CSV table of C-alpha atoms in Angstrom, one decimal:
chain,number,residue,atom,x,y,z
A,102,UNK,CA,0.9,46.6,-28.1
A,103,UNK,CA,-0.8,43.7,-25.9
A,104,UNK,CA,0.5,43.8,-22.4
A,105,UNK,CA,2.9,40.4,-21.7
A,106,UNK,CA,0.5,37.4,-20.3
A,107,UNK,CA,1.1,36.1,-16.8
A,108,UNK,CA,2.5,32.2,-16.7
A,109,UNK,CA,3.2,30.6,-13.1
A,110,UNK,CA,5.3,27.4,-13.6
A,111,UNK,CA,5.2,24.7,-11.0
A,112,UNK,CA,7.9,22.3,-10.6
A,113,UNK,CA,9.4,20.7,-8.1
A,114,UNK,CA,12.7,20.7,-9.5
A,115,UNK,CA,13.9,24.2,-8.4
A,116,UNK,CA,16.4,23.4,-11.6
A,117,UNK,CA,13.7,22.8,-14.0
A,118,UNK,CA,12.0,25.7,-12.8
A,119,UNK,CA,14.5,28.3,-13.4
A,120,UNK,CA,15.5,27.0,-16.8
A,121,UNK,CA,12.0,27.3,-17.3
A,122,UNK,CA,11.6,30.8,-16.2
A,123,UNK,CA,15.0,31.4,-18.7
A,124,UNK,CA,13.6,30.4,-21.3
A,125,UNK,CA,10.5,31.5,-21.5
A,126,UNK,CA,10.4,34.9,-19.8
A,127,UNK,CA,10.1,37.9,-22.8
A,128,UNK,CA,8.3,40.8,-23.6
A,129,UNK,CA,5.6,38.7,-24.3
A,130,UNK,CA,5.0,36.5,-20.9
A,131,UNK,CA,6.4,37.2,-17.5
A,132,UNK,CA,7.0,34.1,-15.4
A,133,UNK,CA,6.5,33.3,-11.9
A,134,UNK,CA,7.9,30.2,-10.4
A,135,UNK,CA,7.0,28.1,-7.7
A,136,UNK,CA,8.8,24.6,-6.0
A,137,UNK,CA,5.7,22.6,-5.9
A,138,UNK,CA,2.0,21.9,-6.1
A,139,UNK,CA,0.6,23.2,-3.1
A,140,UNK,CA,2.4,26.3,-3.2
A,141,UNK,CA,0.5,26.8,-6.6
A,142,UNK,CA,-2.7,26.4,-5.1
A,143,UNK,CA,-2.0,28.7,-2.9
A,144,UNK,CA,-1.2,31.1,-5.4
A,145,UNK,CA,-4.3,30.3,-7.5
A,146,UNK,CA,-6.5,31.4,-4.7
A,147,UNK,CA,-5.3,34.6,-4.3
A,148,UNK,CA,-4.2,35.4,-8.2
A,149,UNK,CA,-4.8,33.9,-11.5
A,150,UNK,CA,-2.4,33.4,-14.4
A,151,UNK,CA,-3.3,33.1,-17.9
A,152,UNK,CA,-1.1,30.2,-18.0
A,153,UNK,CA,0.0,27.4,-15.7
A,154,UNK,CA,2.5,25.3,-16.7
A,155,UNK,CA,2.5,22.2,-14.7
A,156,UNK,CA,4.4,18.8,-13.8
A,157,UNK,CA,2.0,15.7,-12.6
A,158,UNK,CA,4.5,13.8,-10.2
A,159,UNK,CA,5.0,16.2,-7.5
A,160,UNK,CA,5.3,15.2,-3.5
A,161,UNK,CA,2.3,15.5,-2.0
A,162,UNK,CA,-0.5,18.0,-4.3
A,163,UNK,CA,0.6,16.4,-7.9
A,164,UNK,CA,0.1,18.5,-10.9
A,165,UNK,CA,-3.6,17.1,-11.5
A,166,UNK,CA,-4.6,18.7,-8.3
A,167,UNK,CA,-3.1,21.8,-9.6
A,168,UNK,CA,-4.8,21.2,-13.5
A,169,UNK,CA,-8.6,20.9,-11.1
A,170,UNK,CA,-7.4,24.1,-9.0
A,171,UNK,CA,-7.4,26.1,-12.2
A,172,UNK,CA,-10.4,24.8,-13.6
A,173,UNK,CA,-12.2,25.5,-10.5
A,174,UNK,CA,-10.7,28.8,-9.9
A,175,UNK,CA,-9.8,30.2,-12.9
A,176,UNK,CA,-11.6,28.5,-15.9
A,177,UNK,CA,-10.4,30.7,-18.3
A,178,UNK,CA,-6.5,30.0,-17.6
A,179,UNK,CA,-4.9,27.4,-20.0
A,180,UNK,CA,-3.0,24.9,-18.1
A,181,UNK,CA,-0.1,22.9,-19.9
A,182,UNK,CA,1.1,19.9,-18.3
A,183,UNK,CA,4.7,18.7,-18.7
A,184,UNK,CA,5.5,15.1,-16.8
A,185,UNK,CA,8.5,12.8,-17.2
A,186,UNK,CA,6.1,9.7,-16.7
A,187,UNK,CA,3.7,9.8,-19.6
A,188,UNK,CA,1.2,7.2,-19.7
A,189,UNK,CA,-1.7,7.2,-22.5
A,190,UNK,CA,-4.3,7.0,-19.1
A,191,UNK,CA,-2.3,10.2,-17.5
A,192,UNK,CA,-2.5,12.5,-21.0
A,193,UNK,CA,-6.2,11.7,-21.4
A,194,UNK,CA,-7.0,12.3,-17.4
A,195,UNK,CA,-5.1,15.4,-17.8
A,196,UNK,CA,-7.5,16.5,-20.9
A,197,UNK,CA,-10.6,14.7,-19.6
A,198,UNK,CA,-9.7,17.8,-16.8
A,199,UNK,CA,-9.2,20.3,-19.0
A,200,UNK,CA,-5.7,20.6,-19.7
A,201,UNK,CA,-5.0,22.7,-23.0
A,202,UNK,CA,-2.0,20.8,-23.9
A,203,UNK,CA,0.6,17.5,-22.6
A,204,UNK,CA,4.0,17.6,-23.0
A,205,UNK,CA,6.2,14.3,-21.8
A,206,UNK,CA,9.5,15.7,-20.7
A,207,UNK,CA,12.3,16.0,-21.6
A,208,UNK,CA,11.2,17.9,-24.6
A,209,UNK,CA,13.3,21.4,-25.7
A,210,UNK,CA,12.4,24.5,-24.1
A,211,UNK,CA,11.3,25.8,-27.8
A,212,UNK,CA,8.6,22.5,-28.0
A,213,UNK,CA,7.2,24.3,-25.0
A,214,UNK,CA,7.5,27.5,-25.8
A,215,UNK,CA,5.3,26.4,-29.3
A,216,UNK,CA,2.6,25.3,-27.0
A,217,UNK,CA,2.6,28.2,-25.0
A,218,UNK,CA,2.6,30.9,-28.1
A,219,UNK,CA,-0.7,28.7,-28.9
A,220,UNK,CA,-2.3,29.2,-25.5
A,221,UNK,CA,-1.5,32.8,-25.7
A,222,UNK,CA,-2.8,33.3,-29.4
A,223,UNK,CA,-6.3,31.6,-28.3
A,224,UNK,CA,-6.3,33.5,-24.8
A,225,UNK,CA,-5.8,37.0,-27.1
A,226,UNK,CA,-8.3,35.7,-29.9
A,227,UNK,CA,-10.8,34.8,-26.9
A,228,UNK,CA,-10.2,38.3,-25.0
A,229,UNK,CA,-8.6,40.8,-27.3
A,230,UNK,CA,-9.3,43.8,-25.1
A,231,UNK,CA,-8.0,41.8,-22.0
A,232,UNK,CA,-5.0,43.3,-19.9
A,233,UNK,CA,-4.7,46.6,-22.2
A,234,UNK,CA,-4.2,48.6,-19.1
A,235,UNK,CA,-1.6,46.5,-17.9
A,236,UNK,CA,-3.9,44.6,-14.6
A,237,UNK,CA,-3.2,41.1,-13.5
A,238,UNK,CA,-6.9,40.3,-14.2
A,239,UNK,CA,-7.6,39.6,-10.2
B,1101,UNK,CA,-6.7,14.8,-35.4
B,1102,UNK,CA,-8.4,12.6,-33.0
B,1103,UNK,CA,-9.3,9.1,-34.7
B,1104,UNK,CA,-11.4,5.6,-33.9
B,1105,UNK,CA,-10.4,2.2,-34.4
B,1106,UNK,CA,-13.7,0.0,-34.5
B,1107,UNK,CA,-13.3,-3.7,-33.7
B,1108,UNK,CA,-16.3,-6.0,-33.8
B,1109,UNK,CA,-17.1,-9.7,-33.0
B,1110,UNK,CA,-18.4,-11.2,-36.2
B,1111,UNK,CA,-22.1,-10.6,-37.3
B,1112,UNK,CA,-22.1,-8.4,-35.1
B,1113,UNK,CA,-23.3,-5.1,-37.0
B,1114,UNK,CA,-20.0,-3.4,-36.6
B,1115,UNK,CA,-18.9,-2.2,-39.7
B,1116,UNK,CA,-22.8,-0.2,-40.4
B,1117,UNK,CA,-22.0,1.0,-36.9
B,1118,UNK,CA,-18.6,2.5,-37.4
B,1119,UNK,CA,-19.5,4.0,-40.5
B,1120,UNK,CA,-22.4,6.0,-39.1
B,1121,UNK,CA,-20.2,6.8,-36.3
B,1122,UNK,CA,-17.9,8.4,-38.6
B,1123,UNK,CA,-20.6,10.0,-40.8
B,1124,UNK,CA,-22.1,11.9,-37.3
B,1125,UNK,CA,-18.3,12.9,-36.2
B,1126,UNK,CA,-17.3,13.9,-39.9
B,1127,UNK,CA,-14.5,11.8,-39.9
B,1128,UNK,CA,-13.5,10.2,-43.1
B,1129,UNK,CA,-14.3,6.2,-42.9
B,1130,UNK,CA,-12.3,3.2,-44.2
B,1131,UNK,CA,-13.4,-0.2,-44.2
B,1132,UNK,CA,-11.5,-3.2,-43.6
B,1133,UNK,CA,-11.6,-3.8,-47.1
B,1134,UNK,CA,-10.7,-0.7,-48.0
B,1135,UNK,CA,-7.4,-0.7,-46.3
B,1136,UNK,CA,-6.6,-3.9,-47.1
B,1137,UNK,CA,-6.7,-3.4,-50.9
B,1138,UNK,CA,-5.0,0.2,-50.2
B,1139,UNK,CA,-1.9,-2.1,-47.8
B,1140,UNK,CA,-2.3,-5.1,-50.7
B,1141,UNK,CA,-1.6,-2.0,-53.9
B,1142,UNK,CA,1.0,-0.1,-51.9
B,1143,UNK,CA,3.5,-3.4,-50.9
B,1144,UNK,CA,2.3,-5.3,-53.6
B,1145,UNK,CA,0.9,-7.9,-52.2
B,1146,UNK,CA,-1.9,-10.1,-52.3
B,1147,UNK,CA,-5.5,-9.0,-50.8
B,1148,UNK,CA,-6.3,-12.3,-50.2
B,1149,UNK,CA,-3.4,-13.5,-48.3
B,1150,UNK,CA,-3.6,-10.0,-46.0
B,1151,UNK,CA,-7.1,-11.1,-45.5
B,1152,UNK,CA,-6.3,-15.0,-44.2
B,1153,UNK,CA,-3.2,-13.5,-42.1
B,1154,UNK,CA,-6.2,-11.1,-40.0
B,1155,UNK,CA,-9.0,-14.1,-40.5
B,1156,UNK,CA,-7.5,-17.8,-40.4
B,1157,UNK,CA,-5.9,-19.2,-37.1
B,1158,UNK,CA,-2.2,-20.7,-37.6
B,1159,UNK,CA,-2.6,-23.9,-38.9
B,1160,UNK,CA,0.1,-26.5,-40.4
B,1161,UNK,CA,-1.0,-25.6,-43.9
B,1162,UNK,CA,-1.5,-22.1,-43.8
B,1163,UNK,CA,0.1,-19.1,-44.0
B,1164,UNK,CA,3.3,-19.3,-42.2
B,1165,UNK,CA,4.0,-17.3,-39.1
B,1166,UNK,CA,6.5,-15.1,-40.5
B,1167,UNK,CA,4.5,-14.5,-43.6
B,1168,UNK,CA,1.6,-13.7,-41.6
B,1169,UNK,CA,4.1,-11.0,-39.2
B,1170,UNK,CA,5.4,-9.7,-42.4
B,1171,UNK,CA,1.6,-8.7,-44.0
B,1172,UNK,CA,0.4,-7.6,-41.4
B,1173,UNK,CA,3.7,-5.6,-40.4
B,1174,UNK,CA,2.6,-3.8,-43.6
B,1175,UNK,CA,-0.8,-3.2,-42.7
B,1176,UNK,CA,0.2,-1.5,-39.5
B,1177,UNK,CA,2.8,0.8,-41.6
B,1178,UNK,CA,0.0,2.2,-43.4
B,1179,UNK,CA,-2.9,2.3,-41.1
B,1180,UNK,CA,-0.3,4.4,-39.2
B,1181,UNK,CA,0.5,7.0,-41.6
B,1182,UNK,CA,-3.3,7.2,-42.4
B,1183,UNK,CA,-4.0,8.3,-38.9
B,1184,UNK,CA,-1.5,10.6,-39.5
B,1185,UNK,CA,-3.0,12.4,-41.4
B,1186,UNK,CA,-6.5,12.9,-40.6
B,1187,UNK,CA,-9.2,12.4,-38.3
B,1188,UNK,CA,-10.8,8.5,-39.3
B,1189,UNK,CA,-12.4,5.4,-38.4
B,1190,UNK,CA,-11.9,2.5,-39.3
B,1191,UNK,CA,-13.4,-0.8,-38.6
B,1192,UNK,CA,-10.6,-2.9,-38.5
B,1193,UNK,CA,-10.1,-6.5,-36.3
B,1194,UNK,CA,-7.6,-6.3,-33.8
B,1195,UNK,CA,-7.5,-2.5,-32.4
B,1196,UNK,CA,-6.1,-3.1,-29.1
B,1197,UNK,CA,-3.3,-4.3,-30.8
B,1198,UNK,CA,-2.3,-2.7,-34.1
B,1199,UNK,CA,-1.6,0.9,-32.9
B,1200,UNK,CA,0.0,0.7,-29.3
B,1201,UNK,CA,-0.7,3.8,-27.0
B,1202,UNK,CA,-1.6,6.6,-28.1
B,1203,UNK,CA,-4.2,8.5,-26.2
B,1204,UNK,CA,-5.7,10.0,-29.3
B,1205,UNK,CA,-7.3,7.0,-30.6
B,1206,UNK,CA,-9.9,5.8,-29.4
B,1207,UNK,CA,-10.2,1.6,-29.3
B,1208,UNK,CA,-13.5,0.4,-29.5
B,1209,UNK,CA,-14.7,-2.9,-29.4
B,1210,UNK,CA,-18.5,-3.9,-29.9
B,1211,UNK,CA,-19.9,-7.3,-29.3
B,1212,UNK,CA,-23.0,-9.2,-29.6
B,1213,UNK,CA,-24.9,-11.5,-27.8
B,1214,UNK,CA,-24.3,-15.4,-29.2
B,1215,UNK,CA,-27.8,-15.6,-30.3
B,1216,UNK,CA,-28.4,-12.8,-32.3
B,1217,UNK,CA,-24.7,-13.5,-33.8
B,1218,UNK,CA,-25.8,-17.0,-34.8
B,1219,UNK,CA,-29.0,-15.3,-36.5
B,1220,UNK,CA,-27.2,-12.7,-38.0
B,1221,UNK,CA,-25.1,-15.5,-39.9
B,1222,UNK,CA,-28.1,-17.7,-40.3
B,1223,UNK,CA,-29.6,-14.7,-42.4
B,1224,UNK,CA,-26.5,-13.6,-44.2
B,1225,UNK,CA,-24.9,-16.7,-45.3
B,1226,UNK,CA,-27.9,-18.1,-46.1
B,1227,UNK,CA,-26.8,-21.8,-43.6
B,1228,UNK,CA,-28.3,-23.4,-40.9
B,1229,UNK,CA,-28.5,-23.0,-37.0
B,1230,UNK,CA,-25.9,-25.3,-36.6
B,1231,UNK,CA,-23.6,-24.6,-39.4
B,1232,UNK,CA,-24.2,-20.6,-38.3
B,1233,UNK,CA,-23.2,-21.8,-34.5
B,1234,UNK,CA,-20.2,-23.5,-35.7
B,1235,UNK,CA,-19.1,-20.2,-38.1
B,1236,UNK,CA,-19.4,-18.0,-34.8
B,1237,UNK,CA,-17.5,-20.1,-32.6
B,1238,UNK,CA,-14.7,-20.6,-35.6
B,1239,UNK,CA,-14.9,-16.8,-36.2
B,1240,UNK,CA,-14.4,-16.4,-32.3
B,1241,UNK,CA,-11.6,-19.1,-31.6
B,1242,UNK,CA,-10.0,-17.7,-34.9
B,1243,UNK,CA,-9.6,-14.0,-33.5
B,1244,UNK,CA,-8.7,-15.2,-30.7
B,1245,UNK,CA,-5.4,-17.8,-31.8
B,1246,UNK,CA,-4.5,-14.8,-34.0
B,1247,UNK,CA,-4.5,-12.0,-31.8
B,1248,UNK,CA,-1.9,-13.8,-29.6
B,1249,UNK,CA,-0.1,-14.7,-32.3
B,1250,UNK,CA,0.2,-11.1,-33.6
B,1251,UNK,CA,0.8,-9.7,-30.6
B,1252,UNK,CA,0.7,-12.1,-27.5
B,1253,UNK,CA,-3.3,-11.9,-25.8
B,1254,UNK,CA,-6.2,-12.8,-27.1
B,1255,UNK,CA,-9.0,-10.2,-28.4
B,1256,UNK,CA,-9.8,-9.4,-25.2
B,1257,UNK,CA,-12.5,-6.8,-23.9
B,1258,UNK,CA,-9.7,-5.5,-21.3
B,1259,UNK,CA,-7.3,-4.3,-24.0
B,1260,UNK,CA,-9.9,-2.0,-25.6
B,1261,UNK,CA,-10.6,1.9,-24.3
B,1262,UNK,CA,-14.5,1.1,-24.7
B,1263,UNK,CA,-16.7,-1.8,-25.2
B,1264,UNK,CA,-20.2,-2.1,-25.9
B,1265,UNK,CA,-22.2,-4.6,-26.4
B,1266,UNK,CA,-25.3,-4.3,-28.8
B,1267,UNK,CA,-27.6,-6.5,-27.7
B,1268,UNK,CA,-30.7,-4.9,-26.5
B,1269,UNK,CA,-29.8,-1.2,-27.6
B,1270,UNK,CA,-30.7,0.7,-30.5
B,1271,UNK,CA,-27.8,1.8,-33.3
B,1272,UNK,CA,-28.9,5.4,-32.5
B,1273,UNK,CA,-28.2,5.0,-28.9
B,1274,UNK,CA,-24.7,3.0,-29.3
B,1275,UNK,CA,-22.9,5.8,-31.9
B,1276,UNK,CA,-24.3,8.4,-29.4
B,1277,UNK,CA,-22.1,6.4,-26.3
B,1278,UNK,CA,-19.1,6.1,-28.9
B,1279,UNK,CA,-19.7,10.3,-30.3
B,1280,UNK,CA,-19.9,11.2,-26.6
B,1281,UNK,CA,-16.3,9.3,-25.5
B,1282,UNK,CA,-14.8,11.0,-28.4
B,1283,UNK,CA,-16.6,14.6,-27.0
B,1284,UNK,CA,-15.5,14.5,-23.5
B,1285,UNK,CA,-11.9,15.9,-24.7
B,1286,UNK,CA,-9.9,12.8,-22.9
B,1287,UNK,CA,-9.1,12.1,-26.6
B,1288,UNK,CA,-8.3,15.1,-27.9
B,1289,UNK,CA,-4.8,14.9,-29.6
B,1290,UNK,CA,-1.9,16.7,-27.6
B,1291,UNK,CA,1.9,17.4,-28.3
B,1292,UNK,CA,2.6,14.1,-26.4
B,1293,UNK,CA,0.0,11.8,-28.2
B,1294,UNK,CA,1.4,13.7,-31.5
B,1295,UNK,CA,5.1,12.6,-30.9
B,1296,UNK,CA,3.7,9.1,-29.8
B,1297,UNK,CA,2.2,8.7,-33.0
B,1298,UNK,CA,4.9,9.7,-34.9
B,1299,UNK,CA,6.9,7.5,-33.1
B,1300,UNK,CA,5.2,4.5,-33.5
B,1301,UNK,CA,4.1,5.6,-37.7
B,1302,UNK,CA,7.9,5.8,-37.8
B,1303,UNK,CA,8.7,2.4,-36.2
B,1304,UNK,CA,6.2,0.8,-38.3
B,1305,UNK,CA,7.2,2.4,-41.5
B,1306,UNK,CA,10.9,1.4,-40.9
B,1307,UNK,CA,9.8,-2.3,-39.7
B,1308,UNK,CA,8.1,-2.9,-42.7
B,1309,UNK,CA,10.8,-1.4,-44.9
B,1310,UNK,CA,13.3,-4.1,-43.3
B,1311,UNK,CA,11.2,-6.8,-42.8
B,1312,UNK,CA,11.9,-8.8,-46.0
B,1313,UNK,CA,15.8,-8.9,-45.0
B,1314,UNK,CA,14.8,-10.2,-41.7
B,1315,UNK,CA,11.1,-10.9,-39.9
B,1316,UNK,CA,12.6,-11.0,-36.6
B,1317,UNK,CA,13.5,-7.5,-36.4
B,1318,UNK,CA,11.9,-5.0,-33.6
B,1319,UNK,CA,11.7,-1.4,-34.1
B,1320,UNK,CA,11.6,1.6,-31.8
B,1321,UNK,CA,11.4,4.8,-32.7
B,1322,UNK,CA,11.7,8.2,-30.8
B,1323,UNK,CA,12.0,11.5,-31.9
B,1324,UNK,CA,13.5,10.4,-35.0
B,1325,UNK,CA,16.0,8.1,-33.7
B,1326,UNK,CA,15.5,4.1,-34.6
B,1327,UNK,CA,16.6,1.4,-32.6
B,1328,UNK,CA,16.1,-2.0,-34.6
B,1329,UNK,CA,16.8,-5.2,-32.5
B,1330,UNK,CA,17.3,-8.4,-35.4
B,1331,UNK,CA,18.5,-11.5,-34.4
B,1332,UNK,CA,21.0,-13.5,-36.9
B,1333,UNK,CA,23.9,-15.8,-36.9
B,1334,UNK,CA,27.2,-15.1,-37.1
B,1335,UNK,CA,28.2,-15.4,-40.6
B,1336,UNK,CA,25.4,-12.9,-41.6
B,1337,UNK,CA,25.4,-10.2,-38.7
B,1338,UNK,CA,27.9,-7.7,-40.3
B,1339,UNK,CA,26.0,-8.0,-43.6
B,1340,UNK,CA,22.2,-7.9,-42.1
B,1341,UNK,CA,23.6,-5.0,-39.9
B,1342,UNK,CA,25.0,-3.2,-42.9
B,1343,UNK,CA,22.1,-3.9,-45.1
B,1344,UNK,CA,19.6,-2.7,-42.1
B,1345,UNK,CA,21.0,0.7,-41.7
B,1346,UNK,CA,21.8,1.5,-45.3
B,1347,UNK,CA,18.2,0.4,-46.3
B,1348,UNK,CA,16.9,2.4,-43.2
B,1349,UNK,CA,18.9,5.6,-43.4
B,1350,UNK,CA,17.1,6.8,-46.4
B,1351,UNK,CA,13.6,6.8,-44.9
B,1352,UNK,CA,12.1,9.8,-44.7
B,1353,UNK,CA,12.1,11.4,-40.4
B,1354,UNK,CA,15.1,9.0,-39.4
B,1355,UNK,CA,17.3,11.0,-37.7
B,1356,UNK,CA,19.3,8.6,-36.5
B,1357,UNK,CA,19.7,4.4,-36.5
B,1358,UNK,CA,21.2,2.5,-34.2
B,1359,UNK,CA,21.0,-1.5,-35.6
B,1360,UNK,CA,22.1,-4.1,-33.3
B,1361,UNK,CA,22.1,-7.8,-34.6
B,1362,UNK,CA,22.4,-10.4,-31.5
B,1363,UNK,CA,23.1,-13.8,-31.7
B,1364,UNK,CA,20.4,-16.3,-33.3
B,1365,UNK,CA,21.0,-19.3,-32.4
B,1366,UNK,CA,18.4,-19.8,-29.9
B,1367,UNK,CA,16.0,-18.1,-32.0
B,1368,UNK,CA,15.4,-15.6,-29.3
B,1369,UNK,CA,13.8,-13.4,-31.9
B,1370,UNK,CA,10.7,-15.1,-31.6
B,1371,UNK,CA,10.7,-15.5,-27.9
């Protein structure tokens, strides 16, 4: 059995988070969570996730500077982004930057949770062998 | 499930040019005239009348504004659930306006310089300088008159994702700018863009379902839900409102309709 895939949700919304985290923690994905952008930054340098899910309007490092954080440090990671202000010029930054999906809130945790079984499958089908002795890939 | 809608000034080249741009991306390509006869079959209407309500500017003994709304209501319905369904282009007039925000699809508009218009319609019409100058400017002033009509500007470079103009530059070279947008991933199709299509495939659909029982009606759809706005007067509000969700309700993804019916007696509808 594949070991569970690491996903670090950033929200501002210490609510949003932890429903977040609810819903989507399972033997499959263990979730970290944390309050804002440049907290996430400052977990991306030291660690990497295999996948970040992100909001855009945050106070001060928004979830685009997050989405280029990952691609700069962690290329490989698959970055969804979830906003409550979707805008067709927002979505195609956010791919234009390499975002692996867009999600405009609210949305049901299982509409994310789709998204996120499709990051995993392409992270497995990309890296079978990947994590079989349970490391955090650092 | 990316798609391109190709717009083009008159004699311009632009239907050649879409169609190779489809043929390098492998998406499937309609033609104007394709989708008009496939709108004119489904809703059984008249090609020709489709084709005056895109071509000819309002005039007092044309096609009336409502008609006009209603055919080209119908057009949108189907172009919709086209895109849908597959990765296309088509080279239709008008793309800035006929499918509304969604990141997906891409909005290209190509132009031409004036004088190698007016040679292009010297050459295929078979007319003069001056009687191919006059058919450019018409052709121009036309778009123009019923783009704002449709749906309140004018065919305006501004409204499109990408313009480019032809004059100077090889075929080769403009499909590579169009196949390179479409490459750089900004319109990729995403769960948002997705819902957003649906949405507005759904609104369209419904609008053109209802559109016969009254032309003023505005649709919005999300996630299944429909809001229809229609404006009437009092004596027929219960019975449009009734008519309006019964007719709607049995569309396929409506999850819900909400129909309200305001006062018509300022013809706000049209405002």
């Amino acid at each position: 059995m594949q070991s569970a895939l690491r996903i670090l949700v950033v929200d501002d919304e210490v609510i949003a988070c932890k429903r977040l985290k609810l819903s989507l923690s399972s033997n499959e994905y263990t979730v970290e969570c944390v309050p804002g952008g440049a907290e996430a930054v400052q977990r991306l340098e030291s660690e990497s996730f295999d996948i970040v899910v992100t909001d855009i309007c945050m106070d001060q490092v928004d979830g685009i500077a997050v989405l280029d954080a990952v691609s700069r440090l962690h290329p490989q990671s698959k970055t969804i982004v979830i906003t409550g202000y979707a805008s067709v010029e927002v979505a195609r930054e956010a791919l234009a930057k390499g975002a692996f999906d867009f999600i405009a809130k609210p949305f049901q945790p299982k509409d994310l949770r789709v998204i996120i079984d499709k990051a995993a499958k392409e992270i497995r089908r990309v890296r079978p062998k990947d994590r079989a002795d349970g490391s955090s890939g650092n | 499930m990316s798609s391109i809608l190709v717009s083009s000034q008159s004699y311009a080249g632009g239907p050649e040019i879409a169609r190779r741009i489809a043929e390098k991306l492998g998406y499937r390509f309609w033609s104007e005239r394709q989708l008009i006869d496939e709108v004119a079959k489904s809703r059984a209407i008249v090609p020709t009348d489709l084709r005056k309500a895109l071509e000819h500017p309002p005039s007092l003994f044309g096609l009336s504004d409502v008609v006009r709304r209603t055919l080209v209501a119908h057009l949108q319905a189907v172009l919709a659930a086209h895109l849908l369904d597959d990765s296309l282009v088509f080279h239709v007039p008008y793309a800035h306006g006929l499918i509304p925000g969604v990141s997906h699809i891409l909005r290209v508009r190509l132009v031409a310089g004036w004088a190698s218009r007016v040679a292009m319609a010297e050459k295929i019409e078979e007319i003069p300088l001056k009687k191919a100058e006059k058919r450019v400017a018409h052709d121009d002033a036309a778009r123009n008159s019923v783009s704002e009509l449709l749906f309140g500007f004018t065919d305006d470079d501004e409204r499109y994702d990408m313009v480019v103009d032809l004059d100077g530059r090889q075929e080769d070279a403009v499909i590579e700018e169009v196949v390179g947008a479409m490459q750089s991933h900004a319109y990729d199709a995403m769960t948002y863009s997705m819902q957003r299509l649906r949405d507005v495939e759904l609104g369209f659909r419904v609008r053109s379902a209802v559109i016969d029982l009254e032309p003023s009606a505005r649709v919005e759809a999300d996630h299944g839900m429909v809001e229809i706005r229609c404006w009437a007067g009092p004596s027929r509000k219960a019975k449009l409102e009734a008519e309006v969700a019964k007719r709607v309700g049995g569309l396929s993804g409506v999850q819900g309709v909400e129909v309200r019916v305001f006062d018509d007696s300022l013809r706000r509808g049209w405002a």
